[in-house]
Coordinates of C-alpha atoms in Angstrom, one line a residue:
Chain A
M1 CA 0.1 0.1 0.3
S2 CA 1.7 3.5 -0.9
S3 CA 1.9 6.3 1.2
A4 CA -0.3 9.4 1.1
I5 CA 2.5 11.0 0.1
E6 CA 3.6 9.0 -2.7
R7 CA -0.4 8.7 -3.7
L8 CA -0.4 12.6 -3.9
R9 CA 2.7 12.3 -6.1
A10 CA 1.4 9.6 -8.6
E11 CA -1.7 11.9 -8.9
V12 CA 0.0 15.9 -9.5
T13 CA 2.8 14.6 -11.2
T14 CA 2.3 14.7 -15.3
S15 CA 5.0 14.4 -18.4
S16 CA 4.2 18.3 -18.6
G17 CA 5.1 19.5 -15.1
L18 CA 2.6 19.9 -11.8
K19 CA -1.1 19.9 -11.9
P20 CA -2.7 22.4 -10.0
L21 CA -2.7 21.5 -5.8
R22 CA -5.8 22.4 -3.8
V23 CA -4.7 22.8 0.2
M24 CA -7.6 23.6 2.1
A25 CA -6.9 25.2 5.3
A26 CA -9.7 23.9 7.7
S27 CA -9.4 26.1 10.5
G28 CA -7.4 28.7 11.9
Q29 CA -7.7 27.8 15.5
L30 CA -8.8 24.2 15.8
G31 CA -11.0 24.0 18.8
Y32 CA -13.0 27.1 18.3
G33 CA -16.0 25.9 16.5
I34 CA -15.7 25.0 12.1
P35 CA -18.6 26.0 10.6
D36 CA -20.2 23.5 8.5
P37 CA -21.0 24.4 5.1
A38 CA -17.9 26.4 3.9
F39 CA -16.2 22.9 5.7
N40 CA -18.2 20.7 3.3
A41 CA -17.9 23.1 0.7
G42 CA -14.4 22.8 1.0
L43 CA -14.2 19.1 1.3
E44 CA -16.7 18.6 -2.4
R45 CA -13.9 20.3 -4.0
K46 CA -11.7 17.2 -3.5
P47 CA -8.4 19.4 -1.1
H48 CA -5.2 17.7 -2.0
L49 CA -4.6 17.8 1.6
I50 CA -6.5 19.4 4.7
G51 CA -4.2 21.5 7.4
A52 CA -5.3 23.3 10.8
D53 CA -3.2 25.3 12.9
M54 CA -4.2 24.5 16.8
G55 CA -2.3 26.9 18.7
S56 CA -0.2 30.4 19.2
I57 CA 1.6 32.0 21.1
D58 CA -0.7 35.3 21.4
P59 CA -2.9 34.3 24.3
G60 CA -0.2 35.0 26.7
P61 CA 2.2 32.5 28.9
Y62 CA -0.4 30.6 30.9
Y63 CA -1.0 27.5 28.3
L64 CA 2.7 26.8 27.4
G65 CA 3.7 27.2 31.2
A66 CA 0.7 25.2 32.5
G67 CA 0.8 23.0 29.8
K68 CA -2.7 23.3 29.2
M69 CA -5.5 23.9 26.2
A70 CA -6.9 27.2 25.9
Q71 CA -9.7 25.6 24.0
S72 CA -12.4 23.6 25.5
E73 CA -11.8 19.9 25.6
T74 CA -15.5 19.8 24.3
M75 CA -15.1 21.6 20.8
V76 CA -11.7 20.0 19.8
R77 CA -13.1 16.7 20.1
V78 CA -15.9 18.4 18.1
D79 CA -13.4 20.5 15.5
L80 CA -10.7 17.3 15.7
A81 CA -13.5 15.1 14.3
K82 CA -15.0 17.1 11.9
C83 CA -11.2 17.0 10.2
L84 CA -10.5 13.4 10.6
R85 CA -13.7 12.2 9.0
G86 CA -13.1 14.7 5.9
A87 CA -9.7 14.0 5.8
R88 CA -10.0 10.2 6.0
S89 CA -13.3 10.0 3.6
L90 CA -11.2 11.5 0.9
N91 CA -8.1 9.6 2.3
V92 CA -5.8 12.9 2.0
P93 CA -3.2 13.8 4.9
L94 CA -4.1 15.5 7.3
L95 CA -1.7 17.6 9.3
I96 CA -2.2 19.5 12.5
G97 CA 0.1 22.2 14.0
T98 CA 0.7 23.4 17.9
A99 CA -1.1 20.4 19.2
G100 CA -3.2 21.6 22.6
S101 CA -2.8 25.4 22.3
A102 CA 1.2 25.6 23.1
G103 CA 2.7 22.7 21.3
A104 CA 4.5 20.8 24.4
A105 CA 4.4 17.5 25.3
P106 CA 1.7 17.7 27.3
H107 CA -0.4 19.2 24.9
L108 CA 0.8 17.0 22.3
A109 CA -0.2 13.8 24.1
H110 CA -4.1 15.3 25.0
T111 CA -4.7 15.9 21.8
L112 CA -3.0 12.4 20.6
E113 CA -5.2 10.9 23.4
M114 CA -8.2 12.7 21.1
V115 CA -7.0 11.8 18.2
R116 CA -7.2 8.0 19.3
E117 CA -10.2 8.3 21.1
I118 CA -12.1 9.5 18.3
A119 CA -10.7 6.9 15.5
R120 CA -11.9 3.9 17.6
N121 CA -15.7 5.4 18.3
E122 CA -15.5 6.2 14.4
N123 CA -13.8 3.5 13.2
L124 CA -11.1 5.2 11.5
H125 CA -8.0 3.4 10.5
F126 CA -4.7 5.5 9.7
R127 CA -1.0 6.1 10.2
L128 CA -0.8 8.9 13.0
A129 CA 2.4 10.6 13.2
S130 CA 3.1 13.3 16.2
I131 CA 6.3 15.4 16.6
L132 CA 7.9 16.7 19.5
A133 CA 8.2 20.5 19.6
D134 CA 9.9 19.8 23.3
I135 CA 13.6 21.4 23.0
P136 CA 16.0 20.0 25.8
R137 CA 17.0 21.7 28.5
D138 CA 20.7 20.6 28.2
E139 CA 21.3 21.4 24.4
V140 CA 19.2 25.6 25.1
K141 CA 22.0 25.8 27.6
K142 CA 24.6 24.2 25.8
A143 CA 23.3 27.0 23.0
I144 CA 23.9 29.5 25.5
R145 CA 27.4 28.4 26.4
A146 CA 28.5 28.6 22.9
D147 CA 26.4 32.2 22.7
R148 CA 24.0 30.7 20.1
V149 CA 20.5 32.2 21.3
V150 CA 19.4 35.5 21.1
P151 CA 16.5 37.4 22.6
L152 CA 13.9 38.4 20.0
G153 CA 12.9 41.9 21.1
Q154 CA 12.8 43.4 24.3
I155 CA 13.5 40.2 26.4
A156 CA 16.1 39.9 28.8
G157 CA 19.3 37.6 27.8
L158 CA 18.8 33.6 28.3
T159 CA 20.7 32.3 31.0
E160 CA 20.6 28.7 32.6
A161 CA 18.7 29.5 35.5
D162 CA 15.9 30.6 33.1
V163 CA 16.3 27.3 31.4
D164 CA 16.0 25.8 34.4
R165 CA 12.8 27.7 35.6
A166 CA 11.0 27.5 32.7
T167 CA 7.8 25.1 32.9
H168 CA 8.1 24.2 29.3
I169 CA 10.1 25.1 26.4
V170 CA 9.1 24.4 22.9
G171 CA 10.8 25.2 19.8
Q172 CA 9.1 26.0 16.4
M173 CA 9.7 23.7 13.5
G174 CA 9.1 24.0 10.2
I175 CA 8.0 22.4 7.0
E176 CA 11.4 20.2 7.6
A177 CA 10.1 18.0 10.7
F178 CA 6.6 17.2 9.1
Q179 CA 8.6 16.0 5.5
R180 CA 9.8 13.4 7.9
A181 CA 6.2 12.7 9.0
L182 CA 5.0 12.5 5.5
A183 CA 8.4 9.9 4.7
Q184 CA 7.5 7.8 6.6
G185 CA 3.8 7.3 5.6
A186 CA 2.0 9.5 7.5
D187 CA -1.7 10.1 7.1
V188 CA -2.2 12.0 9.8
I189 CA -0.1 14.1 11.5
I190 CA -0.2 16.0 15.2
A191 CA 2.4 18.6 15.5
G192 CA 3.8 20.2 19.1
R193 CA 5.2 23.6 18.6
A194 CA 5.4 24.6 14.4
C195 CA 5.1 27.5 12.6
D196 CA 2.0 27.7 10.9
S197 CA 2.7 28.1 7.1
A198 CA 5.0 24.8 7.6
V199 CA 1.4 23.2 8.2
F200 CA 0.3 23.5 4.3
A201 CA 3.4 24.0 2.6
S202 CA 5.5 20.6 3.8
V203 CA 3.2 18.4 1.4
P204 CA 3.4 21.3 -1.5
A205 CA 7.2 21.9 -1.0
M206 CA 8.1 18.1 -0.8
L207 CA 5.8 17.8 -4.0
G208 CA 8.0 20.1 -5.5
Y209 CA 6.0 23.1 -5.9
P210 CA 8.0 26.3 -6.0
L211 CA 8.7 27.5 -2.3
G212 CA 8.1 31.1 -3.2
P213 CA 4.7 31.0 -3.8
T214 CA 4.2 27.8 -1.4
L215 CA 5.2 29.4 1.4
H216 CA 3.3 32.8 0.8
M217 CA -0.2 30.9 0.4
S218 CA 0.4 28.8 3.5
K219 CA 0.8 31.9 4.9
I220 CA -2.1 33.8 4.1
I221 CA -4.8 30.2 4.4
E222 CA -3.8 29.3 8.4
C223 CA -5.9 32.3 9.1
C224 CA -8.5 30.7 7.1
S225 CA -10.7 33.3 5.5
L226 CA -9.2 36.6 7.6
C227 CA -7.8 37.4 4.4
C228 CA -11.0 38.4 2.7
T229 CA -13.7 40.9 3.1
P230 CA -15.4 40.4 5.2
G231 CA -13.1 38.7 7.2
G232 CA -14.2 35.4 8.8
R233 CA -13.0 32.1 10.3
D234 CA -14.6 30.1 7.5
T235 CA -12.5 27.2 5.9
I236 CA -10.7 28.1 2.2
I237 CA -8.7 26.7 -0.4
G238 CA -5.5 27.8 -1.7
T239 CA -4.5 26.3 -5.2
L240 CA -0.8 26.4 -6.5
E241 CA -0.5 26.5 -9.8
G242 CA 2.7 26.9 -11.9
D243 CA 4.5 29.8 -10.2
S244 CA 1.5 31.8 -8.6
F245 CA -1.8 30.3 -6.3
V246 CA -5.3 31.6 -6.4
I247 CA -7.5 32.2 -2.9
D248 CA -10.8 30.9 -2.8
S249 CA -13.1 31.0 0.3
M250 CA -15.3 28.6 0.6
N251 CA -17.9 31.4 2.3
P252 CA -19.5 33.1 -0.9
T253 CA -19.8 35.8 1.2
R254 CA -16.0 36.3 2.0
H255 CA -14.3 37.9 -0.6
A256 CA -10.7 37.5 -1.3
S257 CA -9.8 40.5 -3.2
P258 CA -6.1 41.8 -4.4
M259 CA -6.7 44.5 -1.6
S260 CA -7.6 42.3 1.3
V261 CA -5.1 39.4 0.6
A262 CA -2.2 42.1 0.3
A263 CA -3.0 43.8 3.4
H264 CA -3.5 40.1 5.1
S265 CA 0.4 40.1 4.9
L266 CA 0.5 43.1 7.4
Y267 CA -1.2 40.6 10.4
E268 CA 1.1 39.7 13.4
Q269 CA 3.9 40.5 11.5
A270 CA 6.3 42.9 12.6
D271 CA 7.8 43.1 8.4
P272 CA 4.8 42.9 6.0
Y273 CA 7.6 41.6 3.7
A274 CA 9.5 39.1 5.0
V275 CA 8.6 36.3 7.2
R276 CA 11.6 34.1 8.5
E277 CA 11.1 30.4 8.8
P278 CA 13.7 28.0 10.4
E279 CA 14.8 26.8 7.2
G280 CA 15.0 30.5 5.0
T281 CA 13.0 33.6 4.7
L282 CA 9.6 33.9 2.2
H283 CA 10.1 37.7 0.3
T284 CA 6.7 39.3 -0.6
K285 CA 8.5 42.6 -1.7
D286 CA 7.8 41.6 -5.7
A287 CA 4.5 40.0 -4.9
H288 CA 1.5 40.6 -7.5
Y289 CA -1.6 40.5 -6.3
E290 CA -4.6 40.0 -9.6
V291 CA -8.5 40.0 -9.2
V292 CA -9.5 36.1 -11.1
D293 CA -12.8 37.4 -10.3
E294 CA -15.2 38.9 -7.7
H295 CA -14.3 36.6 -5.1
R296 CA -10.8 35.1 -5.5
T297 CA -7.6 36.1 -6.2
R298 CA -4.1 35.0 -7.6
V299 CA -0.9 36.0 -7.0
S300 CA 2.4 35.5 -7.8
G301 CA 6.5 36.9 -8.0
S302 CA 7.1 35.8 -4.4
R303 CA 10.1 34.4 -3.5
W304 CA 12.1 32.2 -0.6
E305 CA 15.7 32.7 0.1
P306 CA 17.3 29.4 1.8
A307 CA 18.4 29.6 5.2
T308 CA 22.3 30.1 5.4
Q309 CA 22.0 29.4 9.4
F310 CA 19.2 27.0 10.6
T311 CA 17.3 28.8 13.5
I312 CA 14.7 27.7 15.8
K313 CA 12.7 30.2 17.3
I314 CA 12.1 28.7 21.1
E315 CA 9.1 29.7 23.5
G316 CA 9.6 29.1 27.5
A317 CA 6.6 29.9 30.3
M318 CA 8.0 30.3 34.3
R319 CA 5.9 30.1 37.3
V320 CA 5.3 33.7 39.0
G321 CA 3.3 33.1 41.8
E322 CA -0.3 32.3 42.0
R323 CA -3.4 34.7 41.2
A324 CA -6.2 36.3 42.9
V325 CA -8.7 39.1 41.4
L326 CA -11.2 41.6 43.3
L327 CA -14.0 42.8 40.7
C328 CA -16.4 45.7 41.6
G329 CA -17.3 49.0 40.5
S330 CA -18.1 52.3 41.7
A331 CA -21.1 54.7 40.3
D332 CA -20.0 57.6 42.6
P333 CA -18.8 60.7 40.9
R334 CA -16.5 61.8 44.1
V335 CA -14.6 58.2 43.8
I336 CA -14.4 58.4 40.4
A337 CA -12.1 61.6 40.9
N338 CA -10.9 60.3 43.7
I339 CA -10.3 56.8 43.1
K340 CA -6.2 57.0 42.2
T341 CA -5.5 58.2 46.1
I342 CA -8.2 56.1 47.4
T343 CA -6.5 52.6 45.6
A344 CA -3.3 54.5 46.8
G345 CA -4.6 54.7 50.5
V346 CA -6.1 50.9 50.3
E347 CA -3.2 49.1 48.9
K348 CA -1.0 51.2 52.4
T349 CA -3.6 49.8 54.8
V350 CA -3.6 46.4 53.4
R351 CA 0.0 46.0 53.0
E352 CA 0.1 47.3 56.6
L353 CA -2.0 44.3 57.7
T354 CA -1.0 41.6 55.4
P355 CA 2.7 42.0 55.2
P356 CA 4.5 39.3 53.2
R357 CA 4.5 35.6 54.4
T358 CA 7.3 34.4 52.3
D359 CA 10.5 36.1 51.0
K360 CA 8.9 36.4 47.6
P361 CA 6.7 39.7 48.6
Y362 CA 3.2 39.6 46.6
Q363 CA 2.7 42.3 44.1
I364 CA -0.5 44.3 43.6
F365 CA -1.8 46.0 40.3
W366 CA -4.9 48.1 40.3
R367 CA -6.6 48.6 36.8
V368 CA -9.5 50.9 37.0
Y369 CA -11.4 50.6 33.7
G370 CA -13.0 53.9 32.3
I371 CA -10.0 55.7 33.3
D372 CA -6.5 54.1 32.0
A373 CA -6.7 50.6 32.6
V374 CA -6.0 48.9 28.8
F375 CA -4.2 52.2 28.0
P376 CA -1.2 54.4 30.5
W377 CA -3.1 57.6 29.3
D378 CA -1.1 60.4 30.4
K379 CA -4.1 62.2 31.6
P380 CA -8.1 61.1 32.7
P381 CA -10.8 61.6 30.5
E382 CA -13.0 64.9 30.4
P383 CA -15.2 64.2 31.5
L384 CA -14.9 61.5 33.9
P385 CA -17.2 58.6 33.3
R386 CA -20.1 58.0 35.1
E387 CA -19.1 54.2 36.4
I388 CA -15.6 53.0 36.1
F389 CA -14.5 49.2 37.1
I390 CA -11.8 48.4 39.5
M391 CA -9.9 45.2 39.0
C392 CA -7.1 44.9 41.8
E393 CA -5.4 42.1 41.0
C394 CA -2.5 40.0 43.1
I395 CA 0.4 37.7 42.6
A396 CA 1.5 36.1 45.9
D397 CA 3.5 33.0 45.9
T398 CA 0.4 31.0 47.5
A399 CA -3.4 31.0 46.3
E400 CA -4.0 31.7 50.1
E401 CA -1.7 34.5 50.9
A402 CA -3.4 36.0 47.4
K403 CA -6.8 35.1 48.6
A404 CA -5.9 37.2 51.6
V405 CA -4.4 40.1 50.1
A406 CA -7.8 40.2 47.6
T407 CA -10.4 39.9 50.6
V408 CA -8.7 42.5 52.2
T409 CA -8.3 44.7 49.6
K410 CA -12.0 44.2 49.4
Q411 CA -13.1 45.1 53.0
Y412 CA -10.8 48.2 52.7
L413 CA -11.8 49.7 49.6
L414 CA -15.5 49.3 50.6
H415 CA -15.2 51.1 53.4
H416 CA -11.9 53.6 52.9
G417 CA -12.8 57.1 54.0
F418 CA -11.6 60.4 52.0
P419 CA -12.4 64.2 52.3
G420 CA -15.8 64.8 50.7
R421 CA -16.9 61.5 50.6
L422 CA -20.8 61.3 50.2
S423 CA -21.5 57.5 49.7
T424 CA -20.5 57.2 53.4
A425 CA -22.1 53.3 53.5
G426 CA -19.8 51.8 51.0
N427 CA -17.5 53.1 48.1
T428 CA -18.0 50.0 45.4
A429 CA -20.8 47.8 44.1
F430 CA -20.1 43.9 43.9
P431 CA -21.6 42.6 41.2
F432 CA -21.2 38.9 42.9
T433 CA -20.0 37.3 45.8
P434 CA -17.3 36.6 46.4
P435 CA -16.1 39.5 44.5
E436 CA -12.5 38.2 45.2
V437 CA -11.9 35.1 42.7
M438 CA -9.1 32.7 42.2
A439 CA -7.5 32.9 39.0
A440 CA -4.9 30.0 38.5
T441 CA -1.5 30.2 38.4
A442 CA 0.6 33.1 36.8
Y443 CA 3.3 32.9 34.6
R444 CA 5.3 34.9 32.5
F445 CA 7.4 34.5 29.0
N446 CA 11.2 33.7 30.0
V447 CA 12.4 32.4 26.5
Y448 CA 11.3 33.7 23.4
H449 CA 14.5 33.8 21.6
I450 CA 16.2 32.8 18.7
M451 CA 19.0 29.6 18.2
D452 CA 21.0 28.4 15.9
V453 CA 21.3 24.9 15.4
D454 CA 23.5 22.8 12.7
A455 CA 20.4 20.6 12.1
L456 CA 17.0 20.9 12.5
E457 CA 16.4 17.3 12.5
P458 CA 17.5 15.8 16.2
F459 CA 15.1 18.4 17.7
F460 CA 11.9 17.7 16.6
P461 CA 11.4 13.6 16.8
V462 CA 9.1 11.9 14.5
H463 CA 6.6 9.1 16.3
V464 CA 4.7 6.8 13.7
E465 CA 1.7 4.3 14.9
N466 CA -1.0 2.7 13.4
V467 CA -4.5 3.3 14.4
Chain B
M1 CA -7.2 66.5 8.6
K2 CA -7.9 63.7 11.1
L3 CA -6.1 60.5 10.1
I4 CA -9.6 58.8 10.8
E5 CA -11.3 60.9 8.5
V6 CA -9.0 58.9 5.6
A7 CA -7.9 55.7 7.5
K8 CA -10.9 52.8 7.3
V9 CA -8.5 50.6 9.5
I10 CA -6.8 51.4 12.4
R11 CA -5.7 48.3 14.4
S12 CA -3.0 47.2 17.1
K13 CA -1.9 43.7 17.3
N14 CA 1.2 41.7 18.9
A15 CA 3.8 40.3 16.2
G16 CA 5.3 38.1 19.5
P17 CA 4.9 38.6 22.5
T18 CA 7.8 41.7 22.6
V19 CA 6.5 43.9 19.8
L20 CA 3.4 45.7 18.8
T21 CA 2.4 46.8 15.7
L22 CA -0.2 49.4 14.5
D23 CA -1.3 48.5 11.2
L24 CA -3.6 52.0 9.7
L25 CA -5.2 50.8 6.1
F26 CA -6.4 53.8 3.8
N27 CA -9.8 54.1 1.8
D28 CA -7.9 55.3 -1.5
D29 CA -4.3 56.4 -3.1
A30 CA -4.6 59.9 -2.1
G31 CA -5.1 59.7 1.8
F32 CA -2.3 56.9 1.9
R33 CA 0.1 59.7 0.2
H34 CA -1.2 62.2 2.6
A35 CA -0.6 59.7 5.6
C36 CA 2.7 58.8 4.5
E37 CA 4.3 62.0 4.3
S38 CA 2.2 63.6 7.2
P39 CA 4.9 65.0 10.3
S40 CA 2.8 63.2 12.7
L41 CA 2.9 59.6 11.2
K42 CA 7.2 59.8 11.4
P43 CA 9.1 57.7 14.1
E44 CA 9.3 61.0 16.3
A45 CA 5.8 61.8 16.5
I46 CA 4.9 57.9 17.1
A47 CA 7.3 57.5 20.0
K48 CA 6.1 60.9 21.5
L49 CA 2.6 59.0 22.2
Y50 CA 3.5 55.5 23.2
G51 CA 6.5 56.9 25.3
Q52 CA 8.9 55.0 23.4
S53 CA 12.6 56.1 22.1
V54 CA 12.7 57.1 18.7
E55 CA 15.1 54.7 17.0
K56 CA 13.0 51.5 18.3
V57 CA 10.0 52.9 16.1
E58 CA 9.5 51.7 12.3
V59 CA 7.4 53.7 10.0
L60 CA 6.8 51.3 6.7
P61 CA 3.9 52.7 4.1
Y62 CA 2.9 48.7 2.4
P63 CA 1.8 50.5 -0.7
P64 CA 0.2 46.8 -2.1
A65 CA -2.9 47.2 0.4
L66 CA -2.4 51.1 0.7
A67 CA -1.3 50.8 4.4
I68 CA 0.9 52.1 7.0
K69 CA 2.5 49.9 9.6
I70 CA 4.3 50.8 12.6
V71 CA 6.3 48.7 14.4
L72 CA 7.6 49.4 18.3
P73 CA 8.8 47.6 21.2
R74 CA 5.5 46.6 24.0
R75 CA 5.7 48.3 27.0
I76 CA 5.8 45.4 29.0
V77 CA 6.6 41.3 27.7
S78 CA 2.5 40.2 26.7
G79 CA 1.2 38.4 29.8
N80 CA 4.3 39.3 32.2
P81 CA 2.6 40.4 36.2
G82 CA 0.8 44.0 35.4
D83 CA 0.4 43.6 31.3
S84 CA -3.2 45.1 30.3
D85 CA -3.5 43.9 27.1
V86 CA -2.3 40.1 26.0
Y87 CA -3.1 40.3 22.5
G88 CA -2.2 44.1 21.7
A89 CA -5.3 44.9 20.1
Q90 CA -6.4 48.1 22.1
Q91 CA -3.6 49.6 21.9
H92 CA -4.5 51.8 19.0
G93 CA -6.6 54.9 21.3
P94 CA -3.2 57.1 20.7
M95 CA -3.6 57.1 17.0
L96 CA -7.6 58.6 17.0
G97 CA -6.6 61.8 17.3
I98 CA -3.8 62.0 15.3
E99 CA -4.0 65.1 13.2
L100 CA -2.6 64.1 9.4

């Protein structure tokens, strides 16, 4: 029996070159629901492969630090089952990147468990490959000692102590890792932390489609129909044809125009003309966007430059403490006008009443929504808002200490006296009780760096099983 | 003329946990060109609005989408204690008052 990639090669190879290759992006982030009409319309086009991205660093350090998924398990099961059924019904590869939100070992294990269970329940059989993305601590330390690790942006240089403190350290794999899994006969690939573009680019790159258009198309379709007007989450198909590709949303109301597709190169990218991947850089400076019809756009002219030095982007998060938050509001004009001095006064009292219990002192953060909680404006709005929302956050070494601080804060905020006070029965409104809420463990990114490596393969081991 | 009158999109978002990007998408070529030439959108002006030093601010015109991308460091690494906007999706406020 031939492997999935061999079947595809036989199907698209002709004496006059490669046939058009249809790449279906099922979901921009698996586990948040995949709308059926566009997904089913995509399957009817008989795509040559189905891909979905399942994670990102965007939702912050908690998921990587804690080894937990951002999505609800119920929704992940629904989306995984939909993709597995679709890919098996067409007998085409299914590739999923950054399993379980952050792509570390616990995320990968959890996702694989769900895949195996769905396969059992639905009587699906395939070769399942998994690719680990956890970077061994010793390798990172070796690289630090060899001066081969640099920060990505405004983050401190990496130390060996940081490496030990991070609960998980992952590296972003590129197309190379997926291709090893395909070469081992994989029908379904569940990858740890991965470049979103690699999910879609690895198959066409392996079949010989030109890398410039392949990577550019992958970078666009990984967010599904977000590159359309109006943007959305619906399944999309990118078709590689010769030196160009065509973008086609499976939702007939979401149109890919040259402007909307070009604009997508801006999204969450620091440089709209260059996208750096482990194996090289995609340049879109000379890309040309043209109308196919009112619904579709053709893109050509993107160029791929192979790297002279392989690099891996590494990510890690460490525990900071336990978090409690106090939630309340105020509708009193004098409380609102004096809120900064009130919170400062309350915090002083709270710090006196609850001295730190460990050598790691707790931290208090106030956010006053309506004034400057989202952006640090240099002066308050004029006029002041009618109501404000007050959140007081405490991060302490233990949950009990965080709760104690939040609870004492509640009482003293409610009854804090200040000159000219009108509402002497209470400064704040609590929407419910208890108004202090335990908000799980707090983490922060302490690894966000680029590591030079001699080869990518040893960092992303592939495991294949039959299910 | 105010930026908000000639731009159809004014948005902010992280590009990774250490970098903030602001995208300005314009309605037409005239608005785009006007904005490209405005001193209010030069790195000096943006640095002042966002409390950053000027050498850390990049302003990149992107003609294929009639867009200007502005790249600057986040004040605080995404999700660090004390952060106020993990995704960086609501840091465009100061752009809304810009007079071109």
